[in-house]
Short mmCIF file of C-alpha atoms and ligand atoms in Angstrom, two decimals:
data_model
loop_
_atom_site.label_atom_id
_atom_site.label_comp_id
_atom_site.label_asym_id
_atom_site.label_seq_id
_atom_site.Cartn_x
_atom_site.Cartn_y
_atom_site.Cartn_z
CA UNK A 163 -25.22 -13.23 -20.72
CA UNK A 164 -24.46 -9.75 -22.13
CA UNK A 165 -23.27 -8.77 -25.34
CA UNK A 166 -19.60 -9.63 -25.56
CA UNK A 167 -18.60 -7.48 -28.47
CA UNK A 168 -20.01 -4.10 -26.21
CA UNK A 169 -17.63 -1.42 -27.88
CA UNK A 170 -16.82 2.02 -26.81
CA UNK A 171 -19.33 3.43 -29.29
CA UNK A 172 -22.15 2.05 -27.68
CA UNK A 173 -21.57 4.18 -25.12
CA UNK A 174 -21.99 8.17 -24.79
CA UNK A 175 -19.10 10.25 -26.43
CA UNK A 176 -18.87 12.36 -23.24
CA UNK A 177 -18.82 9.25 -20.89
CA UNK A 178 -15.77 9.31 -18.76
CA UNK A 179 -13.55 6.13 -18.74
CA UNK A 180 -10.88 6.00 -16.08
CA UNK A 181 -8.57 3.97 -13.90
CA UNK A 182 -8.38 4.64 -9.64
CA UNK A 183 -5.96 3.99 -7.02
CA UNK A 184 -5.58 5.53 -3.69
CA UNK A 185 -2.59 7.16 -1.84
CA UNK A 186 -1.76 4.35 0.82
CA UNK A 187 -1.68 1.38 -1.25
CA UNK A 188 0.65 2.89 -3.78
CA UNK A 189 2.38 6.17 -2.80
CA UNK A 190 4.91 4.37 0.06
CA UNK A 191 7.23 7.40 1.56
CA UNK A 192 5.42 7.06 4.81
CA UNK A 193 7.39 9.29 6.78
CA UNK A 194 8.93 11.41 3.49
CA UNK A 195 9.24 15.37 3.25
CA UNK A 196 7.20 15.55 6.23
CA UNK A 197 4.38 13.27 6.00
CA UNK A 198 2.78 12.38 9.25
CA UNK A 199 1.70 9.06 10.21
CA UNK A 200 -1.81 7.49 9.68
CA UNK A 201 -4.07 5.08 11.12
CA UNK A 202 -3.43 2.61 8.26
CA UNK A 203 0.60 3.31 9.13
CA UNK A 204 -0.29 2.21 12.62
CA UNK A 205 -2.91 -0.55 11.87
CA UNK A 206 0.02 -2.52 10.16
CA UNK A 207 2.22 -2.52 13.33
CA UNK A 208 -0.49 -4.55 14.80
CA UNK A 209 0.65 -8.33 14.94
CA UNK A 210 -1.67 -10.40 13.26
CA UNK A 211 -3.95 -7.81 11.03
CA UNK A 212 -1.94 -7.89 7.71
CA UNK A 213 -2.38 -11.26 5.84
CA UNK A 214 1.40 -11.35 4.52
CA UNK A 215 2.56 -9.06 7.77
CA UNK A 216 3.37 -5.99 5.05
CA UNK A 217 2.61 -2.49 5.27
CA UNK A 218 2.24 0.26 2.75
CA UNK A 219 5.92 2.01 3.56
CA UNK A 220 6.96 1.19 -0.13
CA UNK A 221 4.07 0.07 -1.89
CA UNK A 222 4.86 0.90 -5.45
CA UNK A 223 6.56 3.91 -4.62
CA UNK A 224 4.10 6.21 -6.73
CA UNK A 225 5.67 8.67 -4.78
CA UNK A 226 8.87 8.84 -6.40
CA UNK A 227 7.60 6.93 -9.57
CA UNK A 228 4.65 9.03 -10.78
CA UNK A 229 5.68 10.46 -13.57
CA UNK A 230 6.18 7.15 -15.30
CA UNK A 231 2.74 5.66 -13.41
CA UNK A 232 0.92 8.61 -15.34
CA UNK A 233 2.73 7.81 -18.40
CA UNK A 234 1.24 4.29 -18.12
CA UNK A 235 -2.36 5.71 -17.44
CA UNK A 236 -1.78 7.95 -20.14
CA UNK A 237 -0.92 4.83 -22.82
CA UNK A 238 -4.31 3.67 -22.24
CA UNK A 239 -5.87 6.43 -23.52
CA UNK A 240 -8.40 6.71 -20.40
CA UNK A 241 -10.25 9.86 -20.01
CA UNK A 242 -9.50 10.59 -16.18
CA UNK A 243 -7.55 9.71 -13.59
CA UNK A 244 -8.61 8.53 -9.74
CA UNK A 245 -6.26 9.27 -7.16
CA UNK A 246 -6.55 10.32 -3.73
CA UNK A 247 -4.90 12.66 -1.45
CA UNK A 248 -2.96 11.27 1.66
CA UNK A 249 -4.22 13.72 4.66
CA UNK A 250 -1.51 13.47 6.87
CA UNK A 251 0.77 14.10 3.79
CA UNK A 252 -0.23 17.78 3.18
CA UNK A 253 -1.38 18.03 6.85
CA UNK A 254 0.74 15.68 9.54
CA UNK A 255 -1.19 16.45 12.44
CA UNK A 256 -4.71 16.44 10.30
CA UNK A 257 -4.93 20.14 12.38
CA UNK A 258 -2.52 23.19 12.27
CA UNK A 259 -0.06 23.51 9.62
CA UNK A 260 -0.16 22.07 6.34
CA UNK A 261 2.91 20.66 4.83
CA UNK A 262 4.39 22.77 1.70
CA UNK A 263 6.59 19.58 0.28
CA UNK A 264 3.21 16.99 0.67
CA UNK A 265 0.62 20.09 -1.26
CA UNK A 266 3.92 19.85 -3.72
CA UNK A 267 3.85 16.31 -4.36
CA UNK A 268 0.04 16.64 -5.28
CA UNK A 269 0.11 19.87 -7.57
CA UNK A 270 2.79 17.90 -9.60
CA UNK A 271 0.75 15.17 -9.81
CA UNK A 272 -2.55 17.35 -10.57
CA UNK A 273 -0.82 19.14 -13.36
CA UNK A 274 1.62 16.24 -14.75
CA UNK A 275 -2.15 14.72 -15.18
CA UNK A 276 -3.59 17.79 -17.36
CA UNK A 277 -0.28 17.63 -19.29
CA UNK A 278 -1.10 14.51 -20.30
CA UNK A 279 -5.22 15.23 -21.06
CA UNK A 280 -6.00 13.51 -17.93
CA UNK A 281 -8.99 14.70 -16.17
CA UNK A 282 -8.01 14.65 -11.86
CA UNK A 283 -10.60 13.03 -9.86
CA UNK A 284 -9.70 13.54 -6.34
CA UNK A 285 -10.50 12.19 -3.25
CA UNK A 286 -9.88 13.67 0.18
CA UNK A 287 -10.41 10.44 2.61
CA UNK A 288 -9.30 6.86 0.83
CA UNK A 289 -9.29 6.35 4.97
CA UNK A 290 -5.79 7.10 5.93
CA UNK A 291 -6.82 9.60 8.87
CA UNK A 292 -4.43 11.18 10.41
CA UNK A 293 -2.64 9.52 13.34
CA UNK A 294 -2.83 12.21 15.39
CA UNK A 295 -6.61 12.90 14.56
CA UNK A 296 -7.24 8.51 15.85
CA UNK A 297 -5.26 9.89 18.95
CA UNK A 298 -8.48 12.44 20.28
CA UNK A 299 -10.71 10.01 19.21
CA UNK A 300 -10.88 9.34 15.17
CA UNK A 301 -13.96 9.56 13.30
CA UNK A 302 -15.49 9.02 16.90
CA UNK A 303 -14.66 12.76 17.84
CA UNK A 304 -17.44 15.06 16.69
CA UNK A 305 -13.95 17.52 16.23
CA UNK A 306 -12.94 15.66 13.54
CA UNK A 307 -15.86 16.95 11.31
CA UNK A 308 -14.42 20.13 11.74
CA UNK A 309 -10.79 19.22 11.09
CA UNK A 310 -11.60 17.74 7.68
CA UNK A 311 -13.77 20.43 6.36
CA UNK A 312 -10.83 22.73 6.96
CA UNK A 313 -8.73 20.34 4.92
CA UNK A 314 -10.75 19.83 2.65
CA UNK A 315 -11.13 23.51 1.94
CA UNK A 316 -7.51 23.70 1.91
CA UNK A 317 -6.72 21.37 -0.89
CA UNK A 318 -9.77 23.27 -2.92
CA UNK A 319 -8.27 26.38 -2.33
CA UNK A 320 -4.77 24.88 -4.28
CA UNK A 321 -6.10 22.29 -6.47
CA UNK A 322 -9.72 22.92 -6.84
CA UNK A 323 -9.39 25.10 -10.13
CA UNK A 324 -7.52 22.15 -11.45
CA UNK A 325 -9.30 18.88 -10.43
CA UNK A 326 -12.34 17.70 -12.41
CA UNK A 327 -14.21 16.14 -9.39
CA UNK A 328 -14.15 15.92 -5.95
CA UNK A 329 -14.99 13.17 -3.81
CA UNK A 330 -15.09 13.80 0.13
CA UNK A 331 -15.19 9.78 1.53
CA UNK A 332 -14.62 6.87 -0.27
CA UNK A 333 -16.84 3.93 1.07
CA UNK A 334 -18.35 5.05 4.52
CA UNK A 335 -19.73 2.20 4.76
CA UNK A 336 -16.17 0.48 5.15
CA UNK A 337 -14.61 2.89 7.50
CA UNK A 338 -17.57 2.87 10.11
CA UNK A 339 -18.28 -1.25 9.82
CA UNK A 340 -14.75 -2.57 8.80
CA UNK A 341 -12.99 -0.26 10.95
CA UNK A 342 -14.67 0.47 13.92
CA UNK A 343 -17.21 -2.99 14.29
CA UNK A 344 -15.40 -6.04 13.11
CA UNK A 345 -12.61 -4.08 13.70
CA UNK A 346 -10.69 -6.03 10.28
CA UNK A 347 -9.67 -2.59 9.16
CA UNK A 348 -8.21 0.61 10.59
CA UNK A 349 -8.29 1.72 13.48
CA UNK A 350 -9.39 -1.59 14.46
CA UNK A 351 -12.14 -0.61 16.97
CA UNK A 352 -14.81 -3.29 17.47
CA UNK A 353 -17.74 -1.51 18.73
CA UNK A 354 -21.41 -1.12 16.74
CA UNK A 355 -22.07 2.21 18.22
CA UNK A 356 -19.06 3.58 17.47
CA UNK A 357 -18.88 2.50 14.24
CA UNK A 358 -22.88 4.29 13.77
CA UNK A 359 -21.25 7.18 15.15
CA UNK A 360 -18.52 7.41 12.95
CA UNK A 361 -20.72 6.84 9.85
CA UNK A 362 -22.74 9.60 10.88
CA UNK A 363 -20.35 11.77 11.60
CA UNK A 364 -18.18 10.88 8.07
CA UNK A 365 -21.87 12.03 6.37
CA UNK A 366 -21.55 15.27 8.14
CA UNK A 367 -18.13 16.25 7.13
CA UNK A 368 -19.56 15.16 3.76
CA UNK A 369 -21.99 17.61 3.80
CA UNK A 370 -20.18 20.46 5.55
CA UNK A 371 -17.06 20.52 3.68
CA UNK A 372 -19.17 20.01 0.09
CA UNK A 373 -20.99 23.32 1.19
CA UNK A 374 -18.18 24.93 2.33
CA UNK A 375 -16.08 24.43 -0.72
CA UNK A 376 -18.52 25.25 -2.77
CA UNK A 377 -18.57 28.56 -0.75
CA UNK A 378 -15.22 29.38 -1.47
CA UNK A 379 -16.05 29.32 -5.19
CA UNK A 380 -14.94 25.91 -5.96
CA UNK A 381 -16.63 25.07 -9.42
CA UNK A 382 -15.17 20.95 -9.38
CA UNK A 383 -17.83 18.91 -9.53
CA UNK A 384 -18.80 17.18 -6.02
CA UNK A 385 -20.21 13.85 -4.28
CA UNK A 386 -19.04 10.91 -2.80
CA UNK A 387 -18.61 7.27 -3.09
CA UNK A 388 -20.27 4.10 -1.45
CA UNK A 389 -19.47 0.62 -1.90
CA UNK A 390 -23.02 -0.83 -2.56
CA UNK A 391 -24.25 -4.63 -3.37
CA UNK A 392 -27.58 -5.97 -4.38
CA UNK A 393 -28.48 -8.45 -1.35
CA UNK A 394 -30.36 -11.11 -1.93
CA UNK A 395 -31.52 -13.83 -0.36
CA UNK A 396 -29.42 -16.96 0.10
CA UNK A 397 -32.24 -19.29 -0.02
CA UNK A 398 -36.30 -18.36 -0.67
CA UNK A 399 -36.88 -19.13 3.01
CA UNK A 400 -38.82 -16.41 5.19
CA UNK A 401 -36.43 -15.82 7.52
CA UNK A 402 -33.70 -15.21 4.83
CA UNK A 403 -35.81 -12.83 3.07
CA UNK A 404 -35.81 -11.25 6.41
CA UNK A 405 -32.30 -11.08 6.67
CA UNK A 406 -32.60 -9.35 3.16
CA UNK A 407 -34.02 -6.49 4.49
CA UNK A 408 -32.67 -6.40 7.49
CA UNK A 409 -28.69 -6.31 5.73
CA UNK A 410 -30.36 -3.54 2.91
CA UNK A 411 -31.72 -1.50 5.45
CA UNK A 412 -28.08 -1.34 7.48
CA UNK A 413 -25.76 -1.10 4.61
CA UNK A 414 -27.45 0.15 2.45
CA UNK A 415 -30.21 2.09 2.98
CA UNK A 416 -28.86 3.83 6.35
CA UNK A 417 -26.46 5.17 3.98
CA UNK A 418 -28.09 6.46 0.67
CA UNK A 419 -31.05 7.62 2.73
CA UNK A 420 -29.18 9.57 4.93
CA UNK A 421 -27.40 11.46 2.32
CA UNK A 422 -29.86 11.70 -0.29
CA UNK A 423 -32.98 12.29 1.61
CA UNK A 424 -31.13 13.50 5.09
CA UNK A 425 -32.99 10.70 7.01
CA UNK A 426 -32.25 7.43 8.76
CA UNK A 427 -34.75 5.02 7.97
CA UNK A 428 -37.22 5.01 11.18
CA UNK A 429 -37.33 1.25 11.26
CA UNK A 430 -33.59 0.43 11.33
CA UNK A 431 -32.98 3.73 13.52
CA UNK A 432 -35.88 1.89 16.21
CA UNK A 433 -34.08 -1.32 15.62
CA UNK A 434 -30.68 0.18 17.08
CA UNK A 435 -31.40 0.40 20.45
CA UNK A 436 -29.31 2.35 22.30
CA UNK A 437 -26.23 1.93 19.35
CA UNK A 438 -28.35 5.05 17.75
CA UNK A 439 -25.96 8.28 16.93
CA UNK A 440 -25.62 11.05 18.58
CA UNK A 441 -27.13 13.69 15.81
CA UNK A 442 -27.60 17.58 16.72
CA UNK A 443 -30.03 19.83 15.49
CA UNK A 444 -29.02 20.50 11.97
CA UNK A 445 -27.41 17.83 11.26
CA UNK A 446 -29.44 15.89 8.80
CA UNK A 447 -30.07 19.08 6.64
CA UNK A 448 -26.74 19.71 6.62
CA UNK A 449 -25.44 15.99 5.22
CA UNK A 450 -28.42 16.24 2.85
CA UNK A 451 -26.41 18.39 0.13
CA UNK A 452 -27.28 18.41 -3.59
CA UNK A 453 -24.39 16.60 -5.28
CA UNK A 454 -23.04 16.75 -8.95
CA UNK A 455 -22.63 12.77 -8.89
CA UNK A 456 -22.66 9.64 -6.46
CA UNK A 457 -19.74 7.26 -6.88
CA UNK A 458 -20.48 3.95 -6.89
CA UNK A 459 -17.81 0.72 -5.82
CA UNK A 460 -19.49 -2.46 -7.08
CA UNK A 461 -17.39 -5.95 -6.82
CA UNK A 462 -20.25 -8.67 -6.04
CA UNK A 463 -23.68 -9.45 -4.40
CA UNK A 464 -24.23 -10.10 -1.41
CA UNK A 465 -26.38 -12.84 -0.20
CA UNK A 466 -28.08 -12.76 3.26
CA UNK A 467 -28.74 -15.72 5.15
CA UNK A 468 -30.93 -16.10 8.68
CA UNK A 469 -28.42 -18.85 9.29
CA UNK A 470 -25.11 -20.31 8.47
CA UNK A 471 -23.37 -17.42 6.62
CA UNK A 472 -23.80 -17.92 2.78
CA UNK A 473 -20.72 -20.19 1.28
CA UNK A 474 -20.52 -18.88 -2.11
CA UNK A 475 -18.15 -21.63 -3.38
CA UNK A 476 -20.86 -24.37 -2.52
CA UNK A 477 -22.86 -22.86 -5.61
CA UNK A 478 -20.20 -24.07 -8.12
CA UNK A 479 -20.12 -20.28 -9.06
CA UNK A 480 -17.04 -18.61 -10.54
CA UNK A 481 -15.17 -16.70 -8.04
CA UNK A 482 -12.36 -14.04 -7.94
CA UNK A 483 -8.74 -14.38 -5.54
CA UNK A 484 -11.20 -12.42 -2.82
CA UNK A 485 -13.56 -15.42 -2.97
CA UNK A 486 -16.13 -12.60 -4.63
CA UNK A 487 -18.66 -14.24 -6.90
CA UNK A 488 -18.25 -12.57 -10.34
CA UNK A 489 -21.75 -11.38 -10.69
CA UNK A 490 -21.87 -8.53 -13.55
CA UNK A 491 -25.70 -8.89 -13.40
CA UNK A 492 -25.57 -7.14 -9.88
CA UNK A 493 -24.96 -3.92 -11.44
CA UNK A 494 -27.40 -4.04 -13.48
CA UNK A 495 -29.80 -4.56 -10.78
CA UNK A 496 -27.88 -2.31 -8.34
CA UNK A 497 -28.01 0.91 -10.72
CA UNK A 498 -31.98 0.37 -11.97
CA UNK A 499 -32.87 -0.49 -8.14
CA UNK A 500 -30.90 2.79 -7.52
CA UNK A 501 -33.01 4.85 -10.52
CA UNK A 502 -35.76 3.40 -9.12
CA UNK A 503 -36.08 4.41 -5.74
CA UNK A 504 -34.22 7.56 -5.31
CA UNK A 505 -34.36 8.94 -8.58
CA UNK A 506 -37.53 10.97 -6.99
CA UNK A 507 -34.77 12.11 -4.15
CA UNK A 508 -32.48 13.91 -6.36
CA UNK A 509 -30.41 11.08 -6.99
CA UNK A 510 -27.42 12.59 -9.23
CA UNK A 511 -25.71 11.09 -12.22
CA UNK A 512 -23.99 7.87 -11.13
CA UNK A 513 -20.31 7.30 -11.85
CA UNK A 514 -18.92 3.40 -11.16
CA UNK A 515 -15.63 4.92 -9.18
CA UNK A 516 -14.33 1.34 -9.17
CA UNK A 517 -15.06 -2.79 -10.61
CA UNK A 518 -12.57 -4.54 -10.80
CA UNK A 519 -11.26 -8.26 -9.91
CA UNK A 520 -8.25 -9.68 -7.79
CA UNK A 521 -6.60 -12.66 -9.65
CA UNK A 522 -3.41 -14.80 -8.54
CA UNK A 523 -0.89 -13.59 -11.73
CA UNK A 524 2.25 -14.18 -12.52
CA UNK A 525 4.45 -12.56 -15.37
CA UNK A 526 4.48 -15.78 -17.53
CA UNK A 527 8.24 -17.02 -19.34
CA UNK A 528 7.24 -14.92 -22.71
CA UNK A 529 7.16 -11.96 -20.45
CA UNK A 530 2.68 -11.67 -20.65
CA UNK A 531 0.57 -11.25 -18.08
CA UNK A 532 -2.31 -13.36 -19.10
CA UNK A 533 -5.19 -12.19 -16.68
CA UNK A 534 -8.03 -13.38 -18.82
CA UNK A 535 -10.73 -13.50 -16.19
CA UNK A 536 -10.06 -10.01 -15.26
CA UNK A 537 -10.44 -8.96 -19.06
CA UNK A 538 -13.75 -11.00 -19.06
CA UNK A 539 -14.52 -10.00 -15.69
CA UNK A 540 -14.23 -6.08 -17.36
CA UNK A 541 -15.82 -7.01 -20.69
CA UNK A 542 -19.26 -8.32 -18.91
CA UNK A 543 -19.26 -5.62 -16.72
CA UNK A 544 -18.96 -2.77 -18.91
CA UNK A 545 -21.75 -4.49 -20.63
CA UNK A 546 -23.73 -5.10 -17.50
CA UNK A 547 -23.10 -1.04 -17.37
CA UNK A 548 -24.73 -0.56 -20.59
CA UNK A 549 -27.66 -2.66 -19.76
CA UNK A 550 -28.42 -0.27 -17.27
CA UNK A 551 -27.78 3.01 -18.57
CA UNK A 552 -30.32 1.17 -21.44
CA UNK A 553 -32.63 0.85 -19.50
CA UNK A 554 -32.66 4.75 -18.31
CA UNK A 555 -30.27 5.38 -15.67
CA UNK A 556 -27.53 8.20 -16.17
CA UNK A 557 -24.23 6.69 -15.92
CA UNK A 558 -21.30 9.28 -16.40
CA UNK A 559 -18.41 7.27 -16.47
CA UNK A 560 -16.29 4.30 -14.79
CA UNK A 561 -13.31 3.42 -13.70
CA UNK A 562 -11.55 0.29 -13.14
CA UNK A 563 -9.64 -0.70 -10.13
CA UNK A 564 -6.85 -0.48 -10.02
CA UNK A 565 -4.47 0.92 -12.34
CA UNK A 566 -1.48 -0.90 -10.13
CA UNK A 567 -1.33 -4.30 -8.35
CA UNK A 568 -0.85 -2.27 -4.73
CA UNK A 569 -1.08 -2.77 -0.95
CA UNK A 570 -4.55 -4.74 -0.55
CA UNK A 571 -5.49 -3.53 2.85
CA UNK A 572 -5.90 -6.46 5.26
CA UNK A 573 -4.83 -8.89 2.79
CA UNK A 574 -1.51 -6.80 2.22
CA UNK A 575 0.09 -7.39 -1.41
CA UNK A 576 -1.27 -11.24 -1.88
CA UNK A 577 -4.03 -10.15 -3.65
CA UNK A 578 -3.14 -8.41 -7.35
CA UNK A 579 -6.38 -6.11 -8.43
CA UNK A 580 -4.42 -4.16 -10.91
CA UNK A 581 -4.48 -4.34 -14.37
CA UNK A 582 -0.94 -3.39 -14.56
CA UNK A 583 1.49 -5.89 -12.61
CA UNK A 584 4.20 -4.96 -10.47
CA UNK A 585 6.84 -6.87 -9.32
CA UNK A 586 7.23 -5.39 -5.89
CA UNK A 587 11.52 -6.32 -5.87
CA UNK A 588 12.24 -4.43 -8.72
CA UNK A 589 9.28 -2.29 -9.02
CA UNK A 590 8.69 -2.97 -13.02
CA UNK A 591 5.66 -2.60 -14.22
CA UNK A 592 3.93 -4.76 -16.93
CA UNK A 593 0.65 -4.24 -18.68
CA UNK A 594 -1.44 -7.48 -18.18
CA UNK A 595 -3.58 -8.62 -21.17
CA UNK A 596 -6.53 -6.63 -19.55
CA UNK A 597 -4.74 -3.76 -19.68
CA UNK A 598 -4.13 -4.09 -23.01
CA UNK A 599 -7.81 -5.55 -23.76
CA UNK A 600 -8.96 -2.41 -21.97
CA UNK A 601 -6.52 0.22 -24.42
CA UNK A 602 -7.71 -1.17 -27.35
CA UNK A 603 -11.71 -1.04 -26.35
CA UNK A 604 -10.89 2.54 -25.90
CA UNK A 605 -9.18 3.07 -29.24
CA UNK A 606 -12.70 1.46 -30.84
CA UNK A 607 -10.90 -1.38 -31.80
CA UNK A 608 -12.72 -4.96 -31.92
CA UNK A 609 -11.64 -7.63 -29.40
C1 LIG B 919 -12.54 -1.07 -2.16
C2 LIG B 919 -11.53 0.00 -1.82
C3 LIG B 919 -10.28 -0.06 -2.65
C4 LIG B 919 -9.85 -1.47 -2.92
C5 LIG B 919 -10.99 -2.29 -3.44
C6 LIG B 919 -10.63 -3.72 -3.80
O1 LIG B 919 -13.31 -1.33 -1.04
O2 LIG B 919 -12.10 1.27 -1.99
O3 LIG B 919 -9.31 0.70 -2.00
O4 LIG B 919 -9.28 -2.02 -1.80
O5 LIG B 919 -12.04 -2.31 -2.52
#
């Protein structure tokens, strides 16, 4: 469907290509050189909640190994670098004293990066919260808003002159719904008006700690990043239309609308009942900051149904280890339908903060990884990328995820996103044919 040759030339010289992770799913050293817990540390004592019963105590032990993991990023020849902060690491309580040895750990990082011309992209919440922050309450606890601008603040004050961009919250959307509605995430809450509460108050400490930063005389560029989806409808009936807009107004129009035009849409807001926020005066102007970009997570569309949930393997259509339709189309359609409504609201450059594709691999006998659809899966995407940015919307840059196979949240380490492999027993890493696929695009060379 799009052009398969797409080469790094077609793009813009200054467009930023990267790789992501995030600190729980590869650092491990939960407890090291004073780390407090976090929610996700807790979440995986829960029986039950992790598919393979693991937890992120070792991961890939980035923590001890990231000299060599930014060796490997390096060998790609990306641009940047997406990594994010662990709170309780540089602050075990999430209040009161911040941790010398965890601020270490990230200013080695942060400059072992511009050693190697990597540009940091840093984000404060990848959603391990403090355990001790969960304890009064979480996300739930208008006192948490507080709590993070301070940290945030904090790792601007030591890092800030060093990082390229800044992201406050990765995927709001995911914290309030996964963690605090269906409860499948951390902290496991199942409760709609918390989880509207939470979201609301995560867009808050957005807002505060961007203009707060920027008061201190951070100069890193700012936003955040939301895991968006074209929805469509599962069938041309009525009612699933309806369930169109009723699934786009909740996920995502609640959220871009709120930060980009500091408003709830009225309908959805009426349509809440008594779930509705709590919001003080000054809150919505406050959330409503200008941004330098918005990051944007795309995997898949969604499709709504007024009945049975959609089964996307009855379609016949291909479909990655997560059961996520491979759909590079959808960003297409995601980024223009972006342009198209908000570009009147100030929406700010776009950067794809992560795309990428779980696949079962296995190191095969002549020692390759051969990950194929995730190099096609990349290949059509970047394209699908291009299409857009064709078509007038500013793209800055994108990264894949993940650099590492790592600790898959709910589904623990079964599912391999990374387009490096790592055999968790010994730790080695091995560049899959994606990997490699994804050096050489960068180099300009042909496929
Ligand atoms: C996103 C998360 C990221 C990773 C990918 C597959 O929702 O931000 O940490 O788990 O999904």
């Amino acid at each position: 469907m799009f052009n398969a040759d797409i080469s790094r030339t077609a793009f813009p010289a200054n467009f930023i290509w990267g790789v992501a992770t995030s600190a729980f799913q590869i650092e491990g050293a939960a407890d090291a050189d004073g780390k407090g817990p976090s929610i996700w540390d807790d979440f995986c004592r829960v029986p039950g909640v992790i598919a393979d019963a693991s937890d992120g105590r070792q991961a890939c032990e980035h923590y001890q190994r990231w000299a060599d993991d930014l060796d490997l990023v390096a060998s790609l020849g990306v641009d940047a670098y997406r990594f994010s902060i662990s709170w309780p690491r540089v602050q075990a309580l999430g209040s009161g004293a911040f941790n010398e040895a965890g601020f270490a750990f990230y200013e080695r990082l942060v400059d072992g990066m511009l050693a190697r011309g990597l540009k940091p992209f840093l984000t404060l919440n990848h959603w391990d919260l403090p355990s001790a922050l969960q304890a009064k309450g979480g996300w739930e606890d208008r006192d948490t808003v507080q709590c993070f601008v301070d940290y945030a603040c904090e790792v601007a004050r030591r890092l800030g002159d060093r990082v390229a961009s800044i992201c406050t919250h990765n995927e709001p959307w995911v914290i309030a719904v996964l963690g605090h509605e269906s409860g499948i995430f951390a902290p496991g809450i199942k409760s709609r008006a918390v989880a509207i509460q939470v979201a609301h108050h995560l867009f808050l400490s957005h807002g505060l700690s961007i203009t707060a930063m920027r008061a201190q005389g951070c100069k890193a560029d700012m936003g955040i990043v939301l895991n968006l989806s074209p929805i469509e409808p599962a069938t041309d009936s009525d009612a699933d239309r309806e369930a169109v807009r009723q699934a786009d107004g909740n996920d995502l129009r609640w959220y871009v609308e709120a930060l980009l035009c500091g408003e709830y849409p009225a309908e959805f807001w009426t349509a809440m009942g008594t779930d509705v926020p709590t919001v003080l005066p000054g809150d919505m102007q406050a959330m409503r900051v200008p941004m330098d970009f918005l990051g944007i997570n795309y995997y898949t569309r969604v499709k709504a149904s007024a009945g049975a949930p959609y089964d996307v393997k009855s379609g016949g259509l291909e479909v990655t280890d997560m059961g996520w339709e491979v759909y590079p189309q959808g960003i297409t359609n995601l980024l223009l339908r972006l342009h198209r409504d908000y570009a009147a609201n100030g929406l700010p450059p776009l950067i794809i903060t992560e795309n990428g594709a779980a696949f079962a691999d296995t190191v095969s006998a002549d020692g390759q990884v051969h990950d194929e659809p995730r190099l096609r899966y990349l290949q059509d995407h970047f394209a699908a990328v291009h299409e857009a940015m064709r078509q007038g919307v500013q793209v800055d840059g994108y990264f894949v995820w993940s650099l590492l196979d790592n600790f898959e949240w709910a589904s623990g380490y079964e599912k391999r996103f990374g387009i490096v492999h790592v055999d968790y027993a010994t730790q080695q890493r091995t560049l899959k044919q994606s990997a490699l696929w994804y050096r050489d695009f960068l180099r300009g060379q042909p496929s």
